[in-house]
Amino acid sequence: MTPRFRDLLALEPLSADELTFLLDQSKPFQEIQRHPLKKLATLRGKTIALAFFENSTRTRISFGTAASRLGADTMNLQAEASSLKKGETLLDTAYNLNAMKPDCFVMRHFASGAPTYVARHLDIPVVNAGDGTHEHPSQGLLDALTIRDRKGTINDLNVTILGDIQHSRVARSNIHLLGKFGCRFTLCGPSIWVPRELEKIAPGTSIRCVYRVEEALEGADVVIMLRVQTERLHEPSLSTGDRLRRAKPDAIVLHPGPMNRGIEITPEVADGSQSCVLEQVTNGVAVRMAILYLLVTGAAEDGSHPAIPQAVAHNRRATDKVPAKKDS
Ligand code: CP
């Protein structure tokens, strides 16, 4: 049965079946990213509002690209150049954008819970594109998709997260998703960023906090690096480098970006064969296409089976007619 979603605000409330459904729905859209013709007409005539009240490179452009590849139009709020600067409230801004009749509201905000608050007042689906230190659901999904592709599974893995975990919405979404599949977490960073209370944020999930990078990496299947906020760095670098040899030989390294090369990750690791950093970005478009498709068509709400395979098959037939690029 198709799970039902009206909004996508967090991964914590979703079951393992619902999360698997979302990952599976992203697969055909991964295929689209490899096609010479990447555009579908599935959401033609629909409009996605992109309301980013906090800076973003990957997430904003990825949702915009996902909308465009589904055939939808976008309306973009640039917070710095908006009437928020003149004192307009978040809710009035959301009501005004909604009055222009978008079909979905994708928002990032510096305050935890802001997308949930807005969702209570809008009659269209709301997608949380990262809120404060709460969650970043589409990042959690694209990370899981990347891990599943590389490791063949997201079950029972040893996952090490390094960096400022206390303030990381990415870490929370990773823990709430992968924890439901039996993954065990080791969190590591200076104690101010990795307080022991984090061991209790996902009851039923094995989480331990350690304070030595060498210990944290021992036996890891997956290493997730987080951005170190250099403005608050007063401990030695968390850079992986040589220490990565303590992880399993086939361990993979993820980073949600933006990266501080030479601070939390060395170029050798960021660009090495264990790195999945750019795969994460490519998978982000596929995951966001699935999210927008499911929420805007209502396929996830009315329980109907999505027509994604037909749309992708149509594109494949069209692609077959495009002459292959000749080697020079
Ligand atoms: N991963 C991520 O959220 O990056 P941006 O802040 O650039 O969107």
CSV table of C-alpha atoms and ligand atoms in Angstrom, one decimal:
chain,number,residue,atom,x,y,z
A,1,MET,CA,0.0,0.0,0.0
A,2,THR,CA,1.2,3.5,-0.8
A,3,PRO,CA,2.0,5.5,2.4
A,4,ARG,CA,0.2,8.8,2.7
A,5,PHE,CA,2.0,12.1,3.1
A,6,ARG,CA,0.6,15.6,2.9
A,7,ASP,CA,3.8,17.4,3.8
A,8,LEU,CA,7.4,16.4,4.4
A,9,LEU,CA,8.4,18.1,7.6
A,10,ALA,CA,10.7,15.6,9.3
A,11,LEU,CA,11.9,12.0,9.1
A,12,GLU,CA,11.5,11.2,12.8
A,13,PRO,CA,7.7,10.4,12.5
A,14,LEU,CA,8.1,8.2,9.5
A,15,SER,CA,8.2,4.4,9.7
A,16,ALA,CA,10.9,2.2,8.0
A,17,ASP,CA,8.3,1.2,5.4
A,18,GLU,CA,7.5,4.8,4.6
A,19,LEU,CA,11.1,5.7,4.3
A,20,THR,CA,11.8,2.7,2.1
A,21,PHE,CA,8.9,3.8,-0.1
A,22,LEU,CA,10.4,7.3,-0.5
A,23,LEU,CA,13.8,5.8,-1.3
A,24,ASP,CA,12.3,3.4,-3.8
A,25,GLN,CA,10.3,6.2,-5.5
A,26,SER,CA,13.6,8.1,-6.1
A,27,LYS,CA,15.2,5.2,-8.1
A,28,PRO,CA,13.5,6.0,-11.5
A,29,PHE,CA,14.4,9.6,-11.0
A,30,GLN,CA,18.0,8.6,-10.5
A,31,GLU,CA,17.8,7.1,-14.0
A,32,ILE,CA,16.6,10.4,-15.4
A,33,GLN,CA,19.7,12.2,-14.2
A,34,ARG,CA,21.8,9.9,-16.5
A,35,HIS,CA,19.7,10.6,-19.6
A,36,PRO,CA,20.7,13.1,-22.3
A,37,LEU,CA,17.0,14.3,-22.0
A,38,LYS,CA,16.3,15.0,-18.4
A,39,LYS,CA,13.0,16.8,-18.7
A,40,LEU,CA,9.6,15.2,-17.9
A,41,ALA,CA,6.2,16.8,-18.4
A,42,THR,CA,4.8,15.2,-15.2
A,43,LEU,CA,4.2,18.5,-13.3
A,44,ARG,CA,3.6,20.7,-16.3
A,45,GLY,CA,1.4,23.6,-15.3
A,46,LYS,CA,2.3,23.3,-11.6
A,47,THR,CA,4.3,25.8,-9.6
A,48,ILE,CA,6.7,25.2,-6.8
A,49,ALA,CA,7.4,28.1,-4.3
A,50,LEU,CA,11.0,28.1,-3.1
A,51,ALA,CA,11.1,30.2,0.1
A,52,PHE,CA,14.7,30.2,1.5
A,53,PHE,CA,14.9,32.3,4.6
A,54,GLU,CA,18.5,31.1,5.1
A,55,ASN,CA,21.5,30.7,2.7
A,56,SER,CA,21.7,27.6,0.6
A,57,THR,CA,23.5,26.5,-2.6
A,58,ARG,CA,22.8,22.7,-2.9
A,59,THR,CA,19.3,22.5,-1.5
A,60,ARG,CA,17.8,25.5,-3.2
A,61,ILE,CA,19.3,24.8,-6.7
A,62,SER,CA,18.5,21.1,-6.3
A,63,PHE,CA,14.8,21.7,-5.5
A,64,GLY,CA,14.7,24.2,-8.4
A,65,THR,CA,16.3,21.7,-10.8
A,66,ALA,CA,14.0,18.9,-9.6
A,67,ALA,CA,10.9,21.1,-10.3
A,68,SER,CA,12.2,22.1,-13.7
A,69,ARG,CA,13.0,18.5,-14.7
A,70,LEU,CA,9.4,17.6,-13.7
A,71,GLY,CA,8.2,20.3,-16.0
A,72,ALA,CA,7.0,22.6,-13.2
A,73,ASP,CA,7.6,26.4,-12.8
A,74,THR,CA,9.2,27.9,-9.7
A,75,MET,CA,8.7,31.1,-7.8
A,76,ASN,CA,11.7,32.2,-5.7
A,77,LEU,CA,11.8,34.2,-2.5
A,78,GLN,CA,15.2,35.8,-1.9
A,79,ALA,CA,15.0,36.6,1.7
A,80,GLU,CA,17.7,39.2,1.6
A,81,ALA,CA,16.0,41.2,-1.1
A,82,SER,CA,12.4,40.7,0.2
A,83,SER,CA,10.0,42.7,2.3
A,84,LEU,CA,11.0,40.6,5.3
A,85,LYS,CA,13.6,43.3,5.6
A,86,LYS,CA,10.8,45.8,6.0
A,87,GLY,CA,9.3,43.9,8.9
A,88,GLU,CA,6.8,41.6,7.2
A,89,THR,CA,6.3,38.5,9.3
A,90,LEU,CA,7.0,34.9,8.2
A,91,LEU,CA,3.3,34.0,8.1
A,92,ASP,CA,2.3,37.1,6.1
A,93,THR,CA,5.1,36.3,3.6
A,94,ALA,CA,3.9,32.7,3.3
A,95,TYR,CA,0.3,33.8,2.9
A,96,ASN,CA,1.3,36.3,0.2
A,97,LEU,CA,3.3,33.7,-1.7
A,98,ASN,CA,0.4,31.2,-1.3
A,99,ALA,CA,-2.0,33.9,-2.8
A,100,MET,CA,0.0,33.5,-6.1
A,101,LYS,CA,-1.3,29.9,-6.1
A,102,PRO,CA,1.8,27.7,-6.0
A,103,ASP,CA,1.1,23.9,-5.7
A,104,CYS,CA,3.8,23.2,-3.1
A,105,PHE,CA,5.8,25.4,-0.6
A,106,VAL,CA,9.5,24.4,-0.1
A,107,MET,CA,11.0,26.3,2.7
A,108,ARG,CA,14.3,26.7,4.6
A,109,HIS,CA,14.3,28.7,7.8
A,110,PHE,CA,16.8,29.4,10.6
A,111,ALA,CA,14.2,28.6,13.3
A,112,SER,CA,13.5,25.0,14.2
A,113,GLY,CA,9.8,24.2,13.7
A,114,ALA,CA,9.1,27.1,11.2
A,115,PRO,CA,8.0,24.8,8.3
A,116,THR,CA,5.6,22.9,10.7
A,117,TYR,CA,4.2,26.3,11.8
A,118,VAL,CA,3.7,27.4,8.2
A,119,ALA,CA,2.2,24.0,7.2
A,120,ARG,CA,-0.5,24.5,9.8
A,121,HIS,CA,-1.6,27.6,8.0
A,122,LEU,CA,-1.3,26.7,4.3
A,123,ASP,CA,-3.6,24.5,2.2
A,124,ILE,CA,-0.8,23.2,0.0
A,125,PRO,CA,2.0,20.7,0.8
A,126,VAL,CA,5.0,22.1,2.7
A,127,VAL,CA,8.5,20.6,2.4
A,128,ASN,CA,11.1,21.3,5.0
A,129,ALA,CA,14.3,22.2,3.3
A,130,GLY,CA,16.2,22.5,6.6
A,131,ASP,CA,14.9,24.2,9.8
A,132,GLY,CA,17.3,25.4,12.4
A,133,THR,CA,18.8,22.5,14.3
A,134,HIS,CA,15.8,20.3,13.9
A,135,GLU,CA,15.8,18.3,10.6
A,136,HIS,CA,16.8,18.3,6.9
A,137,PRO,CA,14.6,15.5,5.6
A,138,SER,CA,15.5,15.6,1.9
A,139,GLN,CA,19.3,15.5,2.9
A,140,GLY,CA,18.6,12.5,5.1
A,141,LEU,CA,16.9,10.7,2.2
A,142,LEU,CA,19.6,11.5,-0.3
A,143,ASP,CA,22.3,10.4,2.1
A,144,ALA,CA,20.4,7.1,2.7
A,145,LEU,CA,20.0,6.6,-1.1
A,146,THR,CA,23.7,7.2,-1.6
A,147,ILE,CA,24.6,4.7,1.2
A,148,ARG,CA,22.2,2.1,-0.1
A,149,ASP,CA,23.6,2.4,-3.6
A,150,ARG,CA,27.3,2.1,-2.5
A,151,LYS,CA,26.9,-0.5,0.3
A,152,GLY,CA,23.9,-2.4,-1.1
A,153,THR,CA,21.9,-1.9,2.1
A,154,ILE,CA,21.1,0.6,4.9
A,155,ASN,CA,20.6,-2.2,7.4
A,156,ASP,CA,22.8,-2.7,10.5
A,157,LEU,CA,25.7,-0.4,9.5
A,158,ASN,CA,28.2,1.3,11.8
A,159,VAL,CA,27.8,5.0,11.1
A,160,THR,CA,30.3,7.6,12.5
A,161,ILE,CA,29.3,11.2,12.4
A,162,LEU,CA,32.1,13.8,13.0
A,163,GLY,CA,31.7,17.5,13.7
A,164,ASP,CA,29.2,19.9,15.3
A,165,ILE,CA,26.4,17.4,15.9
A,166,GLN,CA,24.7,19.5,18.5
A,167,HIS,CA,23.7,22.1,15.9
A,168,SER,CA,23.3,19.7,13.0
A,169,ARG,CA,19.9,19.1,11.4
A,170,VAL,CA,21.6,16.8,8.9
A,171,ALA,CA,22.9,14.6,11.8
A,172,ARG,CA,19.4,14.4,13.3
A,173,SER,CA,17.7,13.4,10.0
A,174,ASN,CA,20.5,10.8,9.4
A,175,ILE,CA,20.0,9.3,12.8
A,176,HIS,CA,16.1,9.3,12.6
A,177,LEU,CA,16.3,7.6,9.2
A,178,LEU,CA,19.2,5.1,9.5
A,179,GLY,CA,18.4,4.3,13.1
A,180,LYS,CA,15.1,2.7,11.9
A,181,PHE,CA,17.1,0.2,9.9
A,182,GLY,CA,19.3,-0.9,12.8
A,183,CYS,CA,22.3,1.3,12.1
A,184,ARG,CA,24.6,2.0,15.1
A,185,PHE,CA,25.9,5.6,15.6
A,186,THR,CA,29.2,6.9,16.9
A,187,LEU,CA,29.1,10.7,17.3
A,188,CYS,CA,32.5,12.5,17.7
A,189,GLY,CA,33.6,16.0,18.1
A,190,PRO,CA,34.7,18.4,20.8
A,191,SER,CA,32.4,17.9,23.9
A,192,ILE,CA,30.7,21.3,23.4
A,193,TRP,CA,29.4,19.9,20.0
A,194,VAL,CA,28.7,16.4,21.2
A,195,PRO,CA,27.0,16.5,24.5
A,196,ARG,CA,26.0,13.1,26.0
A,197,GLU,CA,22.3,14.0,25.8
A,198,LEU,CA,22.6,13.2,22.1
A,199,GLU,CA,22.7,9.5,23.0
A,200,LYS,CA,19.0,9.7,23.9
A,201,ILE,CA,17.6,11.6,20.8
A,202,ALA,CA,16.3,8.5,19.1
A,203,PRO,CA,15.1,6.0,21.6
A,204,GLY,CA,15.7,2.4,20.4
A,205,THR,CA,18.7,3.5,18.3
A,206,SER,CA,22.3,2.7,19.5
A,207,ILE,CA,24.1,6.0,19.8
A,208,ARG,CA,27.4,6.6,21.6
A,209,CYS,CA,29.4,9.8,22.0
A,210,VAL,CA,33.2,9.6,21.9
A,211,TYR,CA,35.8,12.3,21.9
A,212,ARG,CA,38.8,10.8,20.0
A,213,VAL,CA,38.5,10.7,16.2
A,214,GLU,CA,40.7,7.5,16.0
A,215,GLU,CA,38.2,5.7,18.3
A,216,ALA,CA,35.2,7.0,16.4
A,217,LEU,CA,36.5,5.8,13.1
A,218,GLU,CA,37.3,2.2,14.3
A,219,GLY,CA,35.2,-0.3,12.3
A,220,ALA,CA,33.0,2.4,10.6
A,221,ASP,CA,31.1,1.4,7.4
A,222,VAL,CA,30.0,5.0,6.8
A,223,VAL,CA,31.7,8.2,7.9
A,224,ILE,CA,29.6,11.4,7.7
A,225,MET,CA,31.6,14.6,8.0
A,226,LEU,CA,29.8,17.8,9.0
A,227,ARG,CA,30.9,21.3,8.4
A,228,VAL,CA,33.0,22.7,11.2
A,229,GLN,CA,32.0,26.3,11.9
A,230,THR,CA,35.4,27.8,11.7
A,231,GLU,CA,34.2,30.9,13.6
A,232,ARG,CA,33.7,28.7,16.6
A,233,LEU,CA,36.6,26.3,16.2
A,234,HIS,CA,38.7,26.2,19.3
A,235,GLU,CA,39.7,22.5,19.3
A,236,PRO,CA,42.1,20.7,17.0
A,237,SER,CA,40.9,19.9,13.5
A,238,LEU,CA,38.6,17.0,13.0
A,239,SER,CA,40.2,16.3,9.6
A,240,THR,CA,40.0,12.6,8.7
A,241,GLY,CA,43.1,12.2,6.5
A,242,ASP,CA,45.3,9.2,7.7
A,243,ARG,CA,42.8,8.4,10.4
A,244,LEU,CA,40.4,7.1,7.9
A,245,ARG,CA,42.5,3.9,7.7
A,246,ARG,CA,40.9,2.9,11.1
A,247,ALA,CA,37.5,2.6,9.4
A,248,LYS,CA,36.7,-0.5,7.4
A,249,PRO,CA,38.6,-0.7,4.1
A,250,ASP,CA,35.4,-0.3,2.1
A,251,ALA,CA,34.1,2.5,4.3
A,252,ILE,CA,32.5,5.4,2.4
A,253,VAL,CA,32.6,9.1,3.3
A,254,LEU,CA,29.7,11.5,3.0
A,255,HIS,CA,29.6,15.3,3.5
A,256,PRO,CA,26.4,17.3,3.1
A,257,GLY,CA,28.4,20.5,2.1
A,258,PRO,CA,29.5,23.1,2.2
A,259,MET,CA,32.9,21.7,2.9
A,260,ASN,CA,35.8,23.4,4.6
A,261,ARG,CA,38.7,21.7,2.8
A,262,GLY,CA,41.6,21.3,5.2
A,263,ILE,CA,39.5,21.9,8.3
A,264,GLU,CA,37.1,19.0,8.7
A,265,ILE,CA,38.1,17.1,5.6
A,266,THR,CA,41.3,16.9,3.6
A,267,PRO,CA,41.3,17.2,-0.2
A,268,GLU,CA,42.7,13.7,-0.4
A,269,VAL,CA,39.6,12.3,1.4
A,270,ALA,CA,37.1,14.7,-0.2
A,271,ASP,CA,38.2,13.7,-3.7
A,272,GLY,CA,39.3,10.1,-3.0
A,273,SER,CA,37.6,6.9,-4.1
A,274,GLN,CA,35.8,6.5,-0.8
A,275,SER,CA,34.1,9.9,-1.1
A,276,CYS,CA,30.4,10.1,-2.2
A,277,VAL,CA,30.2,13.9,-2.0
A,278,LEU,CA,29.2,14.6,-5.6
A,279,GLU,CA,27.0,11.4,-5.8
A,280,GLN,CA,25.1,12.9,-2.9
A,281,VAL,CA,24.4,16.0,-4.9
A,282,THR,CA,23.3,14.1,-8.0
A,283,ASN,CA,21.0,11.9,-5.8
A,284,GLY,CA,19.6,15.0,-4.2
A,285,VAL,CA,17.9,16.0,-7.5
A,286,ALA,CA,16.4,12.5,-7.8
A,287,VAL,CA,15.1,12.5,-4.2
A,288,ARG,CA,13.6,15.9,-4.6
A,289,MET,CA,11.9,15.0,-7.8
A,290,ALA,CA,10.3,12.1,-6.0
A,291,ILE,CA,9.2,14.3,-3.1
A,292,LEU,CA,7.7,17.0,-5.3
A,293,TYR,CA,6.1,14.4,-7.6
A,294,LEU,CA,4.4,12.6,-4.7
A,295,LEU,CA,3.2,15.7,-2.9
A,296,VAL,CA,2.1,17.7,-5.8
A,297,THR,CA,0.2,15.0,-7.6
A,298,GLY,CA,-1.3,13.8,-4.4
A,299,ALA,CA,-0.2,10.3,-5.3
A,300,ALA,CA,1.1,9.8,-1.7
A,301,GLU,CA,-2.0,11.3,-0.2
A,302,ASP,CA,-4.8,9.5,-2.1
A,303,GLY,CA,-3.0,6.2,-2.0
A,304,SER,CA,-2.8,5.8,-5.8
A,305,HIS,CA,0.2,4.1,-7.2
A,306,PRO,CA,2.5,6.7,-8.8
A,307,ALA,CA,3.0,6.7,-12.5
A,308,ILE,CA,6.7,7.4,-12.3
A,309,PRO,CA,7.8,4.3,-14.3
A,310,GLN,CA,5.6,5.4,-17.3
A,311,ALA,CA,7.0,8.9,-17.3
A,312,VAL,CA,10.6,7.6,-17.2
A,313,ALA,CA,9.9,5.0,-19.9
A,314,HIS,CA,8.5,7.7,-22.1
A,315,ASN,CA,11.7,9.7,-21.7
A,316,ARG,CA,13.8,6.6,-22.4
A,317,ARG,CA,12.0,6.1,-25.7
A,318,ALA,CA,12.6,9.8,-26.6
A,319,THR,CA,16.2,9.5,-25.5
A,320,ASP,CA,16.7,6.4,-27.8
A,321,LYS,CA,16.1,8.8,-30.7
A,322,VAL,CA,19.0,11.1,-29.7
A,323,PRO,CA,22.2,10.2,-31.6
A,324,ALA,CA,25.0,9.1,-29.2
A,325,LYS,CA,27.9,11.5,-28.8
A,326,LYS,CA,30.8,10.4,-30.9
A,327,ASP,CA,34.2,10.0,-29.4
A,328,SER,CA,36.6,12.6,-30.7
B,1,CP,N1,23.5,20.3,2.2
B,1,CP,C1,23.0,21.5,2.3
B,1,CP,O1,21.9,21.7,2.9
B,1,CP,O2,23.7,22.4,1.6
B,1,CP,P1,23.2,23.9,1.3
B,1,CP,O3,23.2,24.6,2.7
B,1,CP,O4,24.1,24.5,0.4
B,1,CP,O5,21.7,23.8,0.8
